[in-house]
């Protein structure tokens, strides 16, 4: 199979779909790999590294999309990329279609088979291709939240961990999954006062067992969330419903009652966001302020640390890429129910129930 790797073109997106090591594995399995010129430049891997691994370097994205049977990317195809896709082609990448009807329509019109990293499962209620980027985003959420609390960034002028004699900031993490767990680890490590909110009591028990009295845990009821958010300095939105739009947990009406200079970091923005006032931002212009509350809603947070992110993602995606290339996508998804769950669109139809429901196509 001819596998294509285009250069990512989303704002400040420097990751790449395949590393040279992954290319080498595909070549060893008898496949061809076509990599766009400078696709790996953002992580310090030049065309020579890809050529040495056995890939052919294409001068343009047009060539990659025109020739490849399987496109492997990181972020959702942008409008110009959707226009290059063709019927019968397979694209394997993050899609987040529930919050993006425009992209969904473009993929439906293209007639492609679109397999989303974020809905591939592992048989244990896990999302193995979302997990590595959720780990990165969860850890980054505390870094960027701490920076947003600084006065020059519009924040209240708080040091997240405080100092002797001065209390640390109050951090509320909405969601105790992969993002929430990693945000909690970072916030605890920096000395913040952390409360984790989750619907699952069993999940809260596991967090309590690990962190003990270094955190507070709270069951997710609307009244408790409201009280915690209104008293917080930093709120991390870490809620995920696989494939579906994220529930809005913080209505706009609460913001005027929050402390001026408090910060909301919406890690769930790819799926629509869990704050009513959220809208996607970019690394170039990452924040905006509503009612005195700083919002950080960058839709590709791990793109800021592309080298770490690319290698972490490839460790997870490579077995699935090999299966798709070795068997062809039809046999690969027939053999693996977990990969089959990743198929979101096929030949003009939405095939993922959660996505179809979110887009009103059921």
mmCIF file of C-alpha atoms in Angstrom, residues 109-358:
data_model
loop_
_atom_site.group_PDB
_atom_site.id
_atom_site.type_symbol
_atom_site.label_atom_id
_atom_site.label_comp_id
_atom_site.label_asym_id
_atom_site.label_seq_id
_atom_site.Cartn_x
_atom_site.Cartn_y
_atom_site.Cartn_z
ATOM 1 C CA UNK A 109 -18.916 14.856 0.044
ATOM 2 C CA UNK A 110 -15.410 13.543 -0.650
ATOM 3 C CA UNK A 111 -16.577 9.930 -0.332
ATOM 4 C CA UNK A 112 -13.596 8.924 1.792
ATOM 5 C CA UNK A 113 -13.369 6.435 4.621
ATOM 6 C CA UNK A 114 -12.419 8.548 7.644
ATOM 7 C CA UNK A 115 -11.060 6.743 10.703
ATOM 8 C CA UNK A 116 -10.746 8.869 13.837
ATOM 9 C CA UNK A 117 -8.010 8.299 16.375
ATOM 10 C CA UNK A 118 -10.275 9.574 19.141
ATOM 11 C CA UNK A 119 -12.934 6.849 18.792
ATOM 12 C CA UNK A 120 -10.648 3.818 18.430
ATOM 13 C CA UNK A 121 -11.112 1.757 21.589
ATOM 14 C CA UNK A 122 -9.106 -0.833 23.507
ATOM 15 C CA UNK A 123 -11.792 -3.154 24.871
ATOM 16 C CA UNK A 124 -11.370 -1.811 28.415
ATOM 17 C CA UNK A 125 -13.399 1.386 28.001
ATOM 18 C CA UNK A 126 -10.180 3.157 27.051
ATOM 19 C CA UNK A 127 -9.264 5.313 24.050
ATOM 20 C CA UNK A 128 -5.667 4.298 23.320
ATOM 21 C CA UNK A 129 -5.013 6.785 20.514
ATOM 22 C CA UNK A 130 -6.506 9.705 22.398
ATOM 23 C CA UNK A 131 -4.746 8.842 25.655
ATOM 24 C CA UNK A 132 -1.196 9.992 24.787
ATOM 25 C CA UNK A 133 -2.371 13.420 23.636
ATOM 26 C CA UNK A 134 -4.725 13.639 26.612
ATOM 27 C CA UNK A 135 -1.711 13.021 28.848
ATOM 28 C CA UNK A 136 0.167 15.836 27.130
ATOM 29 C CA UNK A 137 -2.809 18.225 27.173
ATOM 30 C CA UNK A 138 -3.593 17.458 30.802
ATOM 31 C CA UNK A 139 -0.066 18.259 31.881
ATOM 32 C CA UNK A 140 0.081 21.341 29.671
ATOM 33 C CA UNK A 141 -3.217 22.637 31.058
ATOM 34 C CA UNK A 142 -1.581 23.410 34.387
ATOM 35 C CA UNK A 143 1.444 25.038 32.748
ATOM 36 C CA UNK A 144 -0.699 27.324 30.602
ATOM 37 C CA UNK A 145 -3.171 27.909 33.422
ATOM 38 C CA UNK A 146 -0.376 28.995 35.729
ATOM 39 C CA UNK A 147 0.918 31.387 33.065
ATOM 40 C CA UNK A 148 -2.577 32.802 32.495
ATOM 41 C CA UNK A 149 -2.869 33.560 36.223
ATOM 42 C CA UNK A 150 0.064 35.967 35.875
ATOM 43 C CA UNK A 151 -0.924 39.625 35.750
ATOM 44 C CA UNK A 152 0.597 40.393 32.309
ATOM 45 C CA UNK A 153 -1.606 37.623 30.890
ATOM 46 C CA UNK A 154 -4.756 39.137 32.359
ATOM 47 C CA UNK A 155 -4.861 36.903 35.411
ATOM 48 C CA UNK A 156 -5.255 37.728 39.054
ATOM 49 C CA UNK A 157 -1.500 37.797 39.648
ATOM 50 C CA UNK A 158 -1.265 34.529 41.568
ATOM 51 C CA UNK A 159 1.596 32.064 41.847
ATOM 52 C CA UNK A 160 -0.033 28.658 41.505
ATOM 53 C CA UNK A 161 1.817 27.061 44.410
ATOM 54 C CA UNK A 162 1.996 30.118 46.638
ATOM 55 C CA UNK A 163 4.941 30.677 48.979
ATOM 56 C CA UNK A 164 5.385 30.261 52.741
ATOM 57 C CA UNK A 165 2.834 32.494 54.434
ATOM 58 C CA UNK A 166 0.781 32.995 51.241
ATOM 59 C CA UNK A 167 -1.880 30.459 50.228
ATOM 60 C CA UNK A 168 -1.568 28.620 46.914
ATOM 61 C CA UNK A 169 -4.153 28.953 44.152
ATOM 62 C CA UNK A 170 -7.319 26.871 44.148
ATOM 63 C CA UNK A 171 -7.531 24.538 41.158
ATOM 64 C CA UNK A 172 -10.708 22.697 40.173
ATOM 65 C CA UNK A 173 -10.378 19.854 37.664
ATOM 66 C CA UNK A 174 -13.666 18.936 35.991
ATOM 67 C CA UNK A 175 -13.215 15.303 34.990
ATOM 68 C CA UNK A 176 -11.059 12.545 36.408
ATOM 69 C CA UNK A 177 -10.099 10.718 33.220
ATOM 70 C CA UNK A 178 -6.732 10.816 31.467
ATOM 71 C CA UNK A 179 -6.692 14.610 31.071
ATOM 72 C CA UNK A 180 -7.943 15.206 34.592
ATOM 73 C CA UNK A 181 -5.528 12.745 36.165
ATOM 74 C CA UNK A 182 -2.531 14.317 34.446
ATOM 75 C CA UNK A 183 -3.688 17.842 35.273
ATOM 76 C CA UNK A 184 -4.063 16.772 38.887
ATOM 77 C CA UNK A 185 -0.550 15.315 38.971
ATOM 78 C CA UNK A 186 0.945 18.556 37.711
ATOM 79 C CA UNK A 187 -1.131 20.816 39.950
ATOM 80 C CA UNK A 188 -0.347 18.759 43.044
ATOM 81 C CA UNK A 189 3.322 18.764 42.121
ATOM 82 C CA UNK A 190 3.321 22.557 41.972
ATOM 83 C CA UNK A 191 1.673 22.824 45.363
ATOM 84 C CA UNK A 192 -1.799 24.003 44.357
ATOM 85 C CA UNK A 193 -4.965 23.221 46.335
ATOM 86 C CA UNK A 194 -6.713 20.783 44.014
ATOM 87 C CA UNK A 195 -10.281 19.505 43.851
ATOM 88 C CA UNK A 196 -11.230 16.869 41.266
ATOM 89 C CA UNK A 197 -14.840 16.501 40.184
ATOM 90 C CA UNK A 198 -16.119 13.361 38.470
ATOM 91 C CA UNK A 199 -19.403 11.485 38.010
ATOM 92 C CA UNK A 200 -17.865 8.098 38.790
ATOM 93 C CA UNK A 201 -17.401 7.479 42.509
ATOM 94 C CA UNK A 202 -15.142 4.544 41.666
ATOM 95 C CA UNK A 203 -12.892 6.887 39.701
ATOM 96 C CA UNK A 204 -12.802 9.300 42.617
ATOM 97 C CA UNK A 205 -11.854 6.430 44.927
ATOM 98 C CA UNK A 206 -8.875 5.585 42.716
ATOM 99 C CA UNK A 207 -7.739 9.202 42.676
ATOM 100 C CA UNK A 208 -8.166 9.431 46.439
ATOM 101 C CA UNK A 209 -6.148 6.256 46.920
ATOM 102 C CA UNK A 210 -3.274 7.680 44.860
ATOM 103 C CA UNK A 211 -3.204 11.298 46.007
ATOM 104 C CA UNK A 212 -4.645 10.982 49.517
ATOM 105 C CA UNK A 213 -5.034 14.233 51.399
ATOM 106 C CA UNK A 214 -3.129 16.169 48.731
ATOM 107 C CA UNK A 215 -6.422 16.583 46.839
ATOM 108 C CA UNK A 216 -10.145 16.817 47.493
ATOM 109 C CA UNK A 217 -12.612 14.789 45.462
ATOM 110 C CA UNK A 218 -16.191 15.754 44.731
ATOM 111 C CA UNK A 219 -19.079 13.970 43.029
ATOM 112 C CA UNK A 220 -20.353 15.872 39.997
ATOM 113 C CA UNK A 221 -23.608 17.581 40.895
ATOM 114 C CA UNK A 222 -24.578 20.927 39.387
ATOM 115 C CA UNK A 223 -24.748 22.702 42.742
ATOM 116 C CA UNK A 224 -21.347 21.422 43.886
ATOM 117 C CA UNK A 225 -19.728 22.295 40.552
ATOM 118 C CA UNK A 226 -21.139 25.810 40.808
ATOM 119 C CA UNK A 227 -19.808 26.331 44.323
ATOM 120 C CA UNK A 228 -16.359 25.040 43.391
ATOM 121 C CA UNK A 229 -16.079 27.039 40.165
ATOM 122 C CA UNK A 230 -17.123 30.282 41.832
ATOM 123 C CA UNK A 231 -14.393 29.802 44.449
ATOM 124 C CA UNK A 232 -11.675 28.669 42.032
ATOM 125 C CA UNK A 233 -8.663 30.507 40.708
ATOM 126 C CA UNK A 234 -8.079 28.008 37.893
ATOM 127 C CA UNK A 235 -10.639 25.620 36.389
ATOM 128 C CA UNK A 236 -9.539 22.833 34.030
ATOM 129 C CA UNK A 237 -12.235 21.508 31.676
ATOM 130 C CA UNK A 238 -11.272 17.852 31.272
ATOM 131 C CA UNK A 239 -14.597 16.246 30.389
ATOM 132 C CA UNK A 240 -14.900 13.738 27.534
ATOM 133 C CA UNK A 241 -17.785 11.778 26.068
ATOM 134 C CA UNK A 242 -16.196 9.573 23.406
ATOM 135 C CA UNK A 243 -17.079 10.810 19.926
ATOM 136 C CA UNK A 244 -19.850 13.083 21.192
ATOM 137 C CA UNK A 245 -20.143 16.771 21.962
ATOM 138 C CA UNK A 246 -18.895 17.728 25.423
ATOM 139 C CA UNK A 247 -21.552 18.693 27.993
ATOM 140 C CA UNK A 248 -21.475 22.373 28.967
ATOM 141 C CA UNK A 249 -20.821 22.322 32.717
ATOM 142 C CA UNK A 250 -20.171 26.026 33.321
ATOM 143 C CA UNK A 251 -22.888 28.387 32.044
ATOM 144 C CA UNK A 252 -22.098 31.949 31.042
ATOM 145 C CA UNK A 253 -24.143 33.300 33.935
ATOM 146 C CA UNK A 254 -21.585 32.060 36.457
ATOM 147 C CA UNK A 255 -18.669 34.082 35.101
ATOM 148 C CA UNK A 256 -19.760 37.430 36.509
ATOM 149 C CA UNK A 257 -19.707 35.855 39.973
ATOM 150 C CA UNK A 258 -16.219 34.394 39.617
ATOM 151 C CA UNK A 259 -13.180 36.239 40.913
ATOM 152 C CA UNK A 260 -11.759 38.713 38.378
ATOM 153 C CA UNK A 261 -8.588 37.307 36.852
ATOM 154 C CA UNK A 262 -9.558 33.679 37.400
ATOM 155 C CA UNK A 263 -8.794 31.313 34.529
ATOM 156 C CA UNK A 264 -10.663 28.660 32.550
ATOM 157 C CA UNK A 265 -8.617 26.175 30.490
ATOM 158 C CA UNK A 266 -10.911 24.194 28.200
ATOM 159 C CA UNK A 267 -9.052 21.048 27.174
ATOM 160 C CA UNK A 268 -12.356 19.698 25.782
ATOM 161 C CA UNK A 269 -12.610 22.426 23.146
ATOM 162 C CA UNK A 270 -11.970 19.939 20.300
ATOM 163 C CA UNK A 271 -15.312 18.354 21.155
ATOM 164 C CA UNK A 272 -17.122 21.666 21.612
ATOM 165 C CA UNK A 273 -15.861 22.655 25.056
ATOM 166 C CA UNK A 274 -17.326 22.336 28.536
ATOM 167 C CA UNK A 275 -17.681 26.058 29.282
ATOM 168 C CA UNK A 276 -20.594 27.847 27.600
ATOM 169 C CA UNK A 277 -18.414 30.842 26.763
ATOM 170 C CA UNK A 278 -15.654 28.798 25.116
ATOM 171 C CA UNK A 279 -14.701 29.069 21.488
ATOM 172 C CA UNK A 280 -11.601 27.620 19.790
ATOM 173 C CA UNK A 281 -8.426 29.686 19.887
ATOM 174 C CA UNK A 282 -4.932 29.172 18.494
ATOM 175 C CA UNK A 283 -1.397 29.174 19.837
ATOM 176 C CA UNK A 284 -0.940 32.514 18.070
ATOM 177 C CA UNK A 285 -3.830 34.103 19.973
ATOM 178 C CA UNK A 286 -4.628 31.642 22.774
ATOM 179 C CA UNK A 287 -6.790 33.582 25.226
ATOM 180 C CA UNK A 288 -9.772 35.871 25.491
ATOM 181 C CA UNK A 289 -11.595 37.427 28.441
ATOM 182 C CA UNK A 290 -15.296 37.238 29.306
ATOM 183 C CA UNK A 291 -16.609 39.026 32.425
ATOM 184 C CA UNK A 292 -13.073 39.343 33.750
ATOM 185 C CA UNK A 293 -12.355 35.614 33.401
ATOM 186 C CA UNK A 294 -9.444 34.530 31.190
ATOM 187 C CA UNK A 295 -10.278 31.693 28.766
ATOM 188 C CA UNK A 296 -7.590 29.466 27.226
ATOM 189 C CA UNK A 297 -9.225 27.324 24.509
ATOM 190 C CA UNK A 298 -6.468 26.239 22.107
ATOM 191 C CA UNK A 299 -7.798 23.366 20.033
ATOM 192 C CA UNK A 300 -4.436 21.665 19.449
ATOM 193 C CA UNK A 301 -2.622 22.122 22.739
ATOM 194 C CA UNK A 302 -0.115 19.257 22.208
ATOM 195 C CA UNK A 303 1.000 20.964 18.993
ATOM 196 C CA UNK A 304 3.047 23.327 21.153
ATOM 197 C CA UNK A 305 5.283 20.426 22.224
ATOM 198 C CA UNK A 306 5.357 18.598 18.886
ATOM 199 C CA UNK A 307 8.410 16.448 19.410
ATOM 200 C CA UNK A 308 7.120 14.893 22.627
ATOM 201 C CA UNK A 309 3.628 14.621 21.148
ATOM 202 C CA UNK A 310 4.634 13.084 17.833
ATOM 203 C CA UNK A 311 6.690 10.303 19.357
ATOM 204 C CA UNK A 312 4.056 9.569 22.007
ATOM 205 C CA UNK A 313 1.328 9.445 19.367
ATOM 206 C CA UNK A 314 3.299 7.223 16.998
ATOM 207 C CA UNK A 315 3.909 4.653 19.711
ATOM 208 C CA UNK A 316 0.126 4.296 19.949
ATOM 209 C CA UNK A 317 -0.926 4.619 16.297
ATOM 210 C CA UNK A 318 1.725 2.522 14.536
ATOM 211 C CA UNK A 319 0.148 -0.915 15.201
ATOM 212 C CA UNK A 320 -3.124 0.310 13.709
ATOM 213 C CA UNK A 321 -1.400 1.918 10.711
ATOM 214 C CA UNK A 322 0.394 -1.366 10.051
ATOM 215 C CA UNK A 323 -2.878 -3.289 10.279
ATOM 216 C CA UNK A 324 -4.586 -0.943 7.836
ATOM 217 C CA UNK A 325 -1.691 -1.177 5.389
ATOM 218 C CA UNK A 326 -1.050 -4.913 5.744
ATOM 219 C CA UNK A 327 -4.669 -6.050 5.515
ATOM 220 C CA UNK A 328 -6.414 -3.193 3.788
ATOM 221 C CA UNK A 329 -8.890 -1.168 5.793
ATOM 222 C CA UNK A 330 -11.874 -3.461 5.218
ATOM 223 C CA UNK A 331 -10.169 -6.565 6.562
ATOM 224 C CA UNK A 332 -8.431 -4.625 9.325
ATOM 225 C CA UNK A 333 -11.687 -3.283 10.761
ATOM 226 C CA UNK A 334 -13.417 -6.632 10.246
ATOM 227 C CA UNK A 335 -10.712 -8.309 12.332
ATOM 228 C CA UNK A 336 -10.566 -5.661 15.074
ATOM 229 C CA UNK A 337 -13.726 -4.287 16.677
ATOM 230 C CA UNK A 338 -11.677 -1.613 18.436
ATOM 231 C CA UNK A 339 -10.362 -0.238 15.152
ATOM 232 C CA UNK A 340 -13.853 -0.587 13.672
ATOM 233 C CA UNK A 341 -15.098 1.845 16.325
ATOM 234 C CA UNK A 342 -12.771 4.419 14.789
ATOM 235 C CA UNK A 343 -14.622 4.481 11.462
ATOM 236 C CA UNK A 344 -16.606 7.726 11.566
ATOM 237 C CA UNK A 345 -17.442 8.226 7.892
ATOM 238 C CA UNK A 346 -17.647 5.830 4.960
ATOM 239 C CA UNK A 347 -18.763 6.541 1.400
ATOM 240 C CA UNK A 348 -20.922 9.531 2.228
ATOM 241 C CA UNK A 349 -22.438 8.246 5.463
ATOM 242 C CA UNK A 350 -21.685 8.900 9.150
ATOM 243 C CA UNK A 351 -21.013 5.499 10.722
ATOM 244 C CA UNK A 352 -20.290 6.507 14.325
ATOM 245 C CA UNK A 353 -23.497 6.763 16.356
ATOM 246 C CA UNK A 354 -22.216 9.399 18.780
ATOM 247 C CA UNK A 355 -21.040 11.617 15.935
ATOM 248 C CA UNK A 356 -24.296 11.175 14.017
ATOM 249 C CA UNK A 357 -26.301 12.124 17.090
ATOM 250 C CA UNK A 358 -24.168 15.195 17.770
#
